[in-house]
Short mmCIF file of C-alpha atoms in Angstrom, two decimals:
data_model
loop_
_atom_site.label_atom_id
_atom_site.label_comp_id
_atom_site.label_asym_id
_atom_site.label_seq_id
_atom_site.Cartn_x
_atom_site.Cartn_y
_atom_site.Cartn_z
CA MET A 596 0.33 -0.03 0.09
CA LEU A 597 1.23 3.21 -1.27
CA GLN A 598 2.78 5.11 2.02
CA LEU A 599 0.26 8.55 1.55
CA GLU A 600 0.37 11.94 3.47
CA PHE A 601 -1.33 14.92 3.80
CA GLY A 602 -1.01 18.26 4.27
CA LEU A 603 -1.68 21.88 5.07
CA ASP A 604 0.50 25.49 3.19
CA THR A 605 -0.04 29.07 4.35
CA PHE A 606 1.70 31.63 3.17
CA GLY A 607 0.09 33.34 6.49
CA ASP A 608 -2.60 35.67 4.55
CA VAL A 609 -3.50 38.77 6.71
CA THR A 610 -6.87 38.34 7.68
CA THR A 611 -9.82 40.17 9.18
CA ALA A 612 -11.60 40.23 12.61
CA ASN A 613 -15.46 41.43 13.06
CA GLY A 614 -14.15 43.38 9.06
CA VAL A 615 -10.24 44.41 10.38
CA LEU A 616 -7.71 43.52 8.53
CA GLN A 617 -4.97 41.87 11.45
CA SER A 618 -1.66 42.81 12.25
CA GLN A 619 1.06 41.01 10.61
CA ALA A 620 2.25 39.75 14.18
CA GLN A 621 -1.67 38.64 15.52
CA VAL A 622 -1.18 36.71 11.91
CA ILE A 623 1.86 34.85 13.06
CA ARG A 624 -0.12 34.08 16.16
CA ASP A 625 -2.68 32.76 14.58
CA VAL A 626 -0.17 30.08 12.37
CA ILE A 627 0.63 29.00 15.15
CA GLU A 628 -2.62 27.58 16.30
CA GLU A 629 -3.51 26.45 13.71
CA ALA A 630 -0.65 25.17 13.30
CA ALA A 631 -1.27 23.19 16.51
CA LEU A 632 -4.61 22.01 15.56
CA ALA A 633 -2.86 20.57 12.41
CA ASP A 634 -1.31 18.39 14.54
CA GLU A 635 -3.71 17.33 17.59
CA LEU A 636 -6.11 16.18 14.40
CA GLY A 637 -2.98 14.35 13.12
CA ILE A 638 -2.07 15.84 9.65
CA ASP A 639 1.61 15.39 8.49
CA PHE A 640 2.92 18.15 7.10
CA ILE A 641 2.30 21.55 7.69
CA GLY A 642 3.58 24.27 5.59
CA VAL A 643 4.72 27.78 5.55
CA GLY A 644 5.74 30.20 2.91
CA GLU A 645 7.95 32.80 2.08
CA HIS A 646 7.34 36.39 1.09
CA HIS A 647 8.19 39.57 1.81
CA ARG A 648 4.61 41.91 0.96
CA ALA A 649 1.65 43.97 3.49
CA ASP A 650 -0.58 40.99 2.88
CA PHE A 651 1.66 38.18 3.70
CA ALA A 652 2.57 37.95 7.61
CA VAL A 653 6.29 35.72 7.04
CA SER A 654 9.19 36.69 5.56
CA ALA A 655 10.80 34.43 8.14
CA PRO A 656 9.78 30.52 7.88
CA GLU A 657 11.65 28.45 10.11
CA VAL A 658 11.52 31.23 13.13
CA VAL A 659 7.57 30.71 13.17
CA LEU A 660 8.01 26.42 12.68
CA ALA A 661 9.56 26.81 15.26
CA ALA A 662 7.29 28.32 17.18
CA ILE A 663 4.87 25.76 15.53
CA ALA A 664 7.96 23.10 16.88
CA GLY A 665 7.68 23.83 20.15
CA GLN A 666 3.71 23.38 20.37
CA THR A 667 3.47 20.14 18.27
CA ARG A 668 4.81 16.43 18.81
CA ARG A 669 4.66 14.96 14.97
CA ILE A 670 3.57 16.82 12.58
CA ARG A 671 6.76 17.93 10.60
CA LEU A 672 7.54 21.20 9.43
CA GLY A 673 8.15 22.73 6.42
CA SER A 674 8.67 25.80 3.98
CA ALA A 675 6.33 26.97 0.62
CA VAL A 676 8.65 27.67 -1.03
CA THR A 677 12.30 28.65 0.66
CA VAL A 678 12.73 31.34 -1.96
CA LEU A 679 16.64 29.43 -2.17
CA SER A 680 17.23 32.51 -5.43
CA SER A 681 17.72 34.82 -2.99
CA ASP A 682 18.70 33.62 -0.32
CA ASP A 683 22.21 32.13 1.31
CA PRO A 684 22.06 28.14 0.58
CA VAL A 685 24.35 27.85 3.60
CA ARG A 686 22.35 30.06 6.20
CA VAL A 687 18.91 27.89 4.72
CA PHE A 688 21.67 25.30 5.59
CA GLN A 689 21.67 25.80 9.17
CA ARG A 690 18.68 27.51 9.61
CA PHE A 691 16.95 23.87 8.21
CA SER A 692 19.42 21.49 10.61
CA THR A 693 18.34 23.85 13.65
CA LEU A 694 15.16 23.47 12.56
CA ASP A 695 14.80 20.26 12.48
CA ALA A 696 17.20 19.35 15.61
CA ALA A 697 14.92 21.90 18.27
CA SER A 698 12.47 19.57 16.36
CA SER A 699 13.77 15.78 17.01
CA GLY A 700 13.81 15.48 13.16
CA ARG A 701 10.78 16.77 11.71
CA ALA A 702 12.51 19.61 9.71
CA GLU A 703 11.46 19.78 5.56
CA VAL A 704 12.63 22.09 2.94
CA ILE A 705 10.26 22.84 0.17
CA VAL A 706 13.30 25.26 -2.51
CA GLY A 707 12.13 26.76 -5.18
CA ARG A 708 12.16 30.01 -7.27
CA GLY A 709 9.08 32.05 -6.14
CA SER A 710 6.43 33.19 -8.48
CA PHE A 711 6.75 36.40 -6.87
CA ILE A 712 9.83 38.67 -7.11
CA GLU A 713 10.09 40.71 -4.35
CA SER A 714 12.41 39.98 -2.41
CA PHE A 715 14.84 40.53 -4.84
CA PRO A 716 15.70 43.74 -4.34
CA LEU A 717 15.03 43.63 -1.19
CA PHE A 718 18.28 41.81 -0.66
CA GLY A 719 20.48 43.40 -4.25
CA TYR A 720 19.73 40.12 -6.99
CA ARG A 721 19.32 41.37 -10.36
CA LEU A 722 15.93 39.53 -11.74
CA ASP A 723 19.02 38.48 -14.98
CA GLN A 724 20.12 36.46 -12.66
CA TYR A 725 17.03 34.57 -12.11
CA GLU A 726 17.95 32.02 -14.12
CA THR A 727 21.24 31.46 -12.79
CA LEU A 728 20.66 32.71 -9.09
CA PHE A 729 18.36 29.43 -8.48
CA GLU A 730 20.63 26.44 -10.79
CA GLU A 731 23.70 28.03 -8.20
CA LYS A 732 22.95 27.77 -5.30
CA LEU A 733 20.05 24.96 -5.33
CA GLU A 734 23.85 23.04 -6.78
CA LEU A 735 25.15 24.48 -4.22
CA PHE A 736 23.02 23.23 -1.48
CA VAL A 737 22.65 19.42 -2.42
CA ALA A 738 26.20 19.55 -2.36
CA LEU A 739 25.52 20.54 1.77
CA LEU A 740 22.51 17.61 2.46
CA ARG A 741 25.37 15.06 0.98
CA ASN A 742 28.34 16.40 2.01
CA LYS A 743 30.00 16.90 5.51
CA GLU A 744 32.73 18.98 4.19
CA VAL A 745 31.50 21.03 0.81
CA THR A 746 34.56 22.45 -2.06
CA TRP A 747 31.86 24.61 -4.79
CA SER A 748 32.06 27.90 -6.20
CA GLY A 749 30.23 29.77 -8.98
CA SER A 750 29.30 32.88 -10.26
CA VAL A 751 27.02 34.53 -7.27
CA ARG A 752 28.89 33.55 -3.80
CA ALA A 753 32.32 33.11 -2.73
CA PRO A 754 33.76 29.81 -2.63
CA LEU A 755 33.96 27.26 -0.63
CA ASP A 756 36.90 25.26 0.14
CA HIS A 757 36.42 22.40 2.49
CA GLN A 758 34.03 23.69 4.74
CA ARG A 759 32.28 22.26 7.04
CA VAL A 760 28.77 23.80 8.20
CA PHE A 761 27.22 23.80 11.23
CA PRO A 762 25.42 22.46 12.73
CA PRO A 763 24.60 19.04 10.82
CA VAL A 764 21.23 16.47 10.26
CA GLU A 765 21.36 14.45 13.25
CA GLU A 766 21.07 10.99 11.60
CA ARG A 767 18.56 8.31 11.54
CA ALA A 768 17.37 5.60 10.23
CA ASP A 769 14.47 6.90 8.09
CA ARG A 770 16.90 9.24 6.05
CA ARG A 771 20.00 9.88 5.04
CA GLU A 772 19.91 13.67 4.90
CA LEU A 773 17.28 16.67 5.20
CA THR A 774 14.28 15.96 3.73
CA THR A 775 14.13 18.48 0.26
CA TRP A 776 11.34 18.66 -2.30
CA VAL A 777 11.22 21.22 -5.53
CA GLY A 778 8.43 23.21 -6.08
CA VAL A 779 7.92 23.08 -9.34
CA GLY A 780 5.93 25.63 -11.18
CA GLY A 781 5.23 23.95 -15.12
CA SER A 782 8.98 24.13 -16.47
CA PRO A 783 10.27 20.50 -18.05
CA GLU A 784 13.17 22.65 -16.46
CA SER A 785 12.37 22.43 -13.42
CA VAL A 786 11.50 18.61 -13.38
CA VAL A 787 14.47 17.67 -15.38
CA ARG A 788 16.14 19.40 -12.51
CA ALA A 789 15.08 17.81 -9.94
CA VAL A 790 15.58 14.37 -11.14
CA ASN A 791 19.44 15.42 -11.84
CA TYR A 792 19.85 16.33 -7.88
CA ASP A 793 17.72 13.42 -7.46
CA LEU A 794 15.11 15.08 -5.15
CA PRO A 795 11.21 14.44 -4.66
CA MET A 796 8.67 17.27 -6.41
CA LEU A 797 5.95 19.55 -5.65
CA LEU A 798 3.97 20.26 -8.41
CA ALA A 799 2.22 23.99 -7.63
CA ILE A 800 -0.92 23.50 -9.18
CA ILE A 801 -2.71 26.48 -8.47
CA GLY A 802 -4.82 26.91 -11.83
CA GLY A 803 -6.89 24.76 -14.67
CA GLU A 804 -7.00 21.20 -14.77
CA PRO A 805 -4.78 19.08 -12.65
CA ALA A 806 -4.54 16.50 -15.16
CA ARG A 807 -2.15 18.62 -17.66
CA PHE A 808 0.51 18.59 -15.02
CA LYS A 809 1.22 14.11 -16.10
CA SER A 810 2.95 15.00 -19.10
CA TYR A 811 5.54 16.15 -16.11
CA VAL A 812 4.66 13.08 -14.31
CA ASP A 813 5.55 10.85 -17.47
CA LEU A 814 8.65 13.03 -17.95
CA TYR A 815 9.51 13.05 -14.21
CA HIS A 816 9.11 9.08 -14.73
CA ARG A 817 11.12 8.64 -17.89
CA ALA A 818 13.81 11.08 -16.87
CA TYR A 819 14.27 8.83 -13.71
CA ALA A 820 13.89 5.84 -16.23
CA GLU A 821 16.85 7.16 -17.95
CA SER A 822 19.31 7.89 -15.11
CA GLY A 823 18.65 4.33 -13.92
CA ARG A 824 17.25 5.17 -10.54
CA LYS A 825 14.77 4.69 -8.93
CA PRO A 826 11.73 7.73 -8.98
CA ARG A 827 11.44 9.65 -5.57
CA ARG A 828 7.37 10.62 -4.31
CA ILE A 829 5.62 13.14 -5.40
CA GLY A 830 3.77 15.86 -4.33
CA VAL A 831 0.93 18.21 -5.66
CA HIS A 832 0.38 22.00 -3.67
CA SER A 833 -3.57 23.21 -4.64
CA PRO A 834 -5.44 25.09 -3.05
CA GLY A 835 -8.78 25.48 -1.35
CA TYR A 836 -11.44 25.44 1.55
CA VAL A 837 -13.65 23.44 3.37
CA ALA A 838 -16.46 23.96 5.05
CA ASP A 839 -19.59 21.59 5.97
CA SER A 840 -21.70 21.84 2.58
CA ASP A 841 -20.47 23.03 -1.25
CA ALA A 842 -22.94 26.01 -0.70
CA GLN A 843 -21.22 27.45 2.56
CA ALA A 844 -18.01 26.90 1.30
CA ARG A 845 -18.52 28.34 -2.05
CA GLU A 846 -20.20 31.08 -0.17
CA GLU A 847 -17.42 32.12 2.58
CA MET A 848 -14.29 31.98 0.49
CA TRP A 849 -14.98 33.59 -3.16
CA PRO A 850 -15.44 37.31 -1.34
CA ASP A 851 -12.04 37.57 0.39
CA TYR A 852 -10.44 34.65 -2.64
CA LYS A 853 -11.57 37.45 -4.94
CA ILE A 854 -10.23 40.52 -3.74
CA MET A 855 -6.62 38.36 -3.05
CA ARG A 856 -6.78 37.37 -7.10
CA ASP A 857 -7.78 40.53 -7.93
CA ARG A 858 -5.18 41.97 -6.06
CA ILE A 859 -2.47 40.18 -7.49
CA GLY A 860 -3.99 40.32 -10.93
CA ALA A 861 -3.84 43.09 -10.64
CA GLU A 862 0.13 43.71 -10.74
CA ARG A 863 -0.17 41.43 -13.54
CA GLY A 864 -1.71 42.43 -15.53
CA TRP A 865 -5.08 40.14 -15.41
CA PRO A 866 -8.40 40.99 -15.80
CA PRO A 867 -10.48 41.04 -12.13
CA MET A 868 -11.88 37.52 -11.33
CA GLN A 869 -15.42 36.93 -11.76
CA SER A 870 -17.61 34.23 -10.29
CA GLY A 871 -17.93 32.49 -13.32
CA GLU A 872 -14.21 31.60 -13.87
CA PHE A 873 -14.05 31.36 -9.79
CA SER A 874 -16.80 28.14 -10.24
CA ARG A 875 -15.30 26.49 -13.05
CA GLU A 876 -11.98 26.23 -11.11
CA ILE A 877 -14.30 24.46 -8.42
CA GLU A 878 -15.58 22.33 -10.81
CA ARG A 879 -13.00 21.21 -13.65
CA GLY A 880 -9.78 22.54 -12.56
CA SER A 881 -7.21 23.75 -9.54
CA LEU A 882 -9.05 24.89 -6.47
CA TYR A 883 -10.60 22.67 -4.20
CA VAL A 884 -13.57 24.35 -2.68
CA GLY A 885 -17.07 22.31 -0.70
CA SER A 886 -17.85 19.65 2.00
CA PRO A 887 -15.60 16.95 3.10
CA GLU A 888 -17.17 14.63 0.63
CA THR A 889 -16.54 17.23 -2.64
CA VAL A 890 -13.35 17.93 -1.21
CA ALA A 891 -12.01 14.00 -0.90
CA ARG A 892 -13.38 13.27 -4.27
CA LYS A 893 -11.52 15.69 -5.62
CA ILE A 894 -8.08 15.55 -4.58
CA ALA A 895 -8.11 11.68 -4.77
CA ALA A 896 -9.22 12.27 -8.19
CA THR A 897 -6.33 14.54 -8.96
CA MET A 898 -3.40 12.21 -6.81
CA ARG A 899 -4.55 8.89 -8.37
CA THR A 900 -4.21 11.09 -12.16
CA LEU A 901 -1.35 12.10 -11.64
CA GLY A 902 1.09 9.18 -9.06
CA ALA A 903 0.93 11.16 -6.30
CA THR A 904 1.83 10.67 -2.58
CA ARG A 905 1.35 13.89 -1.10
CA PHE A 906 -1.69 16.62 -1.23
CA GLN A 907 -0.90 19.42 0.28
CA LEU A 908 -4.06 22.15 0.96
CA LYS A 909 -2.85 25.65 0.49
CA TYR A 910 -6.04 26.46 2.78
CA SER A 911 -5.54 30.30 4.12
CA ALA A 912 -7.62 32.88 1.40
CA GLY A 913 -6.45 36.33 1.42
CA PRO A 914 -8.42 37.95 4.62
CA LEU A 915 -10.28 34.21 5.26
CA ALA A 916 -10.61 34.94 8.90
CA HIS A 917 -8.91 32.85 11.18
CA SER A 918 -11.70 31.12 12.82
CA ARG A 919 -12.68 29.75 9.91
CA LEU A 920 -9.71 28.70 8.75
CA LEU A 921 -9.31 26.39 11.91
CA HIS A 922 -13.46 25.47 10.61
CA SER A 923 -11.56 24.60 7.61
CA ILE A 924 -8.77 22.67 8.92
CA GLU A 925 -10.39 20.73 11.23
CA LEU A 926 -13.07 19.36 8.48
CA TYR A 927 -9.54 18.33 6.81
CA GLY A 928 -8.35 16.21 8.92
CA ARG A 929 -11.29 14.52 10.82
CA LYS A 930 -13.76 14.32 7.62
CA VAL A 931 -11.44 14.79 4.26
CA ILE A 932 -8.08 13.03 4.97
CA PRO A 933 -9.98 9.92 6.06
CA LEU A 934 -12.14 10.11 2.81
CA VAL A 935 -9.41 9.76 0.40
CA ARG A 936 -6.88 7.27 2.77
CA ASP A 937 -10.78 5.19 1.81
CA MET A 938 -10.77 6.26 -1.97
CA LEU A 939 -7.04 5.35 -2.74
CA GLY A 940 -7.53 2.44 -0.87
#
C-alpha cells in the first residue's frame, strides 16, 4: 500500500476579524494556533511560505516553524517555499538543520524560485540572473545536504574549500539527509532539474485542470528511467477551503479569494476574477472547495491521476477569517483525509 501524506500550506495571509484587518503579528500567532490544531488532528505536514509584502505576514518561515515545533509533537514542518534564489544556501541549510534538531527530525525544505519577485531587490539580487541564481544555489544546497565537507565554486557567491557547515543534520534510521523537495510551477526544465539532483517533486498547481500536469509526471518518470535510478516522491500543492456544505464553502470563500486574486492580478495584468471563473476552477480546475465529501473526491482524483503520494492544501485565502480557517482545518483533518485514504485504499 502506498504511504499517503496530507498537509496544509499557508502564506500567513493577512486576515480580517469583524471586518478589520489583523496585524501581521496577530496573523503569525494565528498561524501557530492553526498548525497546533493540525497536529492534534494527525495531519502530516504544515508548510509555511516565504513572502516579503504587506498581504502575507511570514517573511521568515523557519522562525515561525520553530515556534510551531515547540507546541506540536508529530507534524512535519516545512517551507512552502523557501526562495532559494535570493537567499544563501549555507544559511538556509543552517536554519533548517537547527529546526530539525529542535523538532527531533521533523524539518523539511521545499526550495523554489517563487512566483513573487519582492525578495530580489530587497536582498540586492538582479532579476536578469533569475535562472543562474537558482541553478547555482540549488547545486550548492544539494552539496551541503550530501557531504560533510563541501568544495564548491560559482558566479553568485564566494567559493567554499573543504568547508564544514554546522550544525550537521542528525543521522536517523528513516532518512539519509534533510528531506528536500523541489517546487515545480510549470516548466519542464524544473522537472528535469529535480531528477538531476535526485529530489522529490512538489507540483504547485494553482489554476487549470490538474490533469494537464500529467506530462510533467511522465517526464519525471522518464528522466528517472533514463538515469537508472528509482523515482522519488511526487506531491501536489493547491488552494482550497472546506466547509459543511458545497454552497457554504463557495459563499464563504468567494469574496475573500476574489480580493486576493484581484490584488495579485492587478500587479500582473490579469483582469478581475468573475464568479464564473471561480466556479469553473472549483468544478474542473485546481480549487478544492466544498463539503468534505466533495473536496475528498477531488483530491483523490488528482492524486490518482498524477501518482502523487502527498497532497498539500493551501488553506489560507486572502482576508478569510482565522475562525473559518480553523473550522476548515478541522474538517480537513477529521473528514477529508480519512475519506481520501479510503478512496485510494
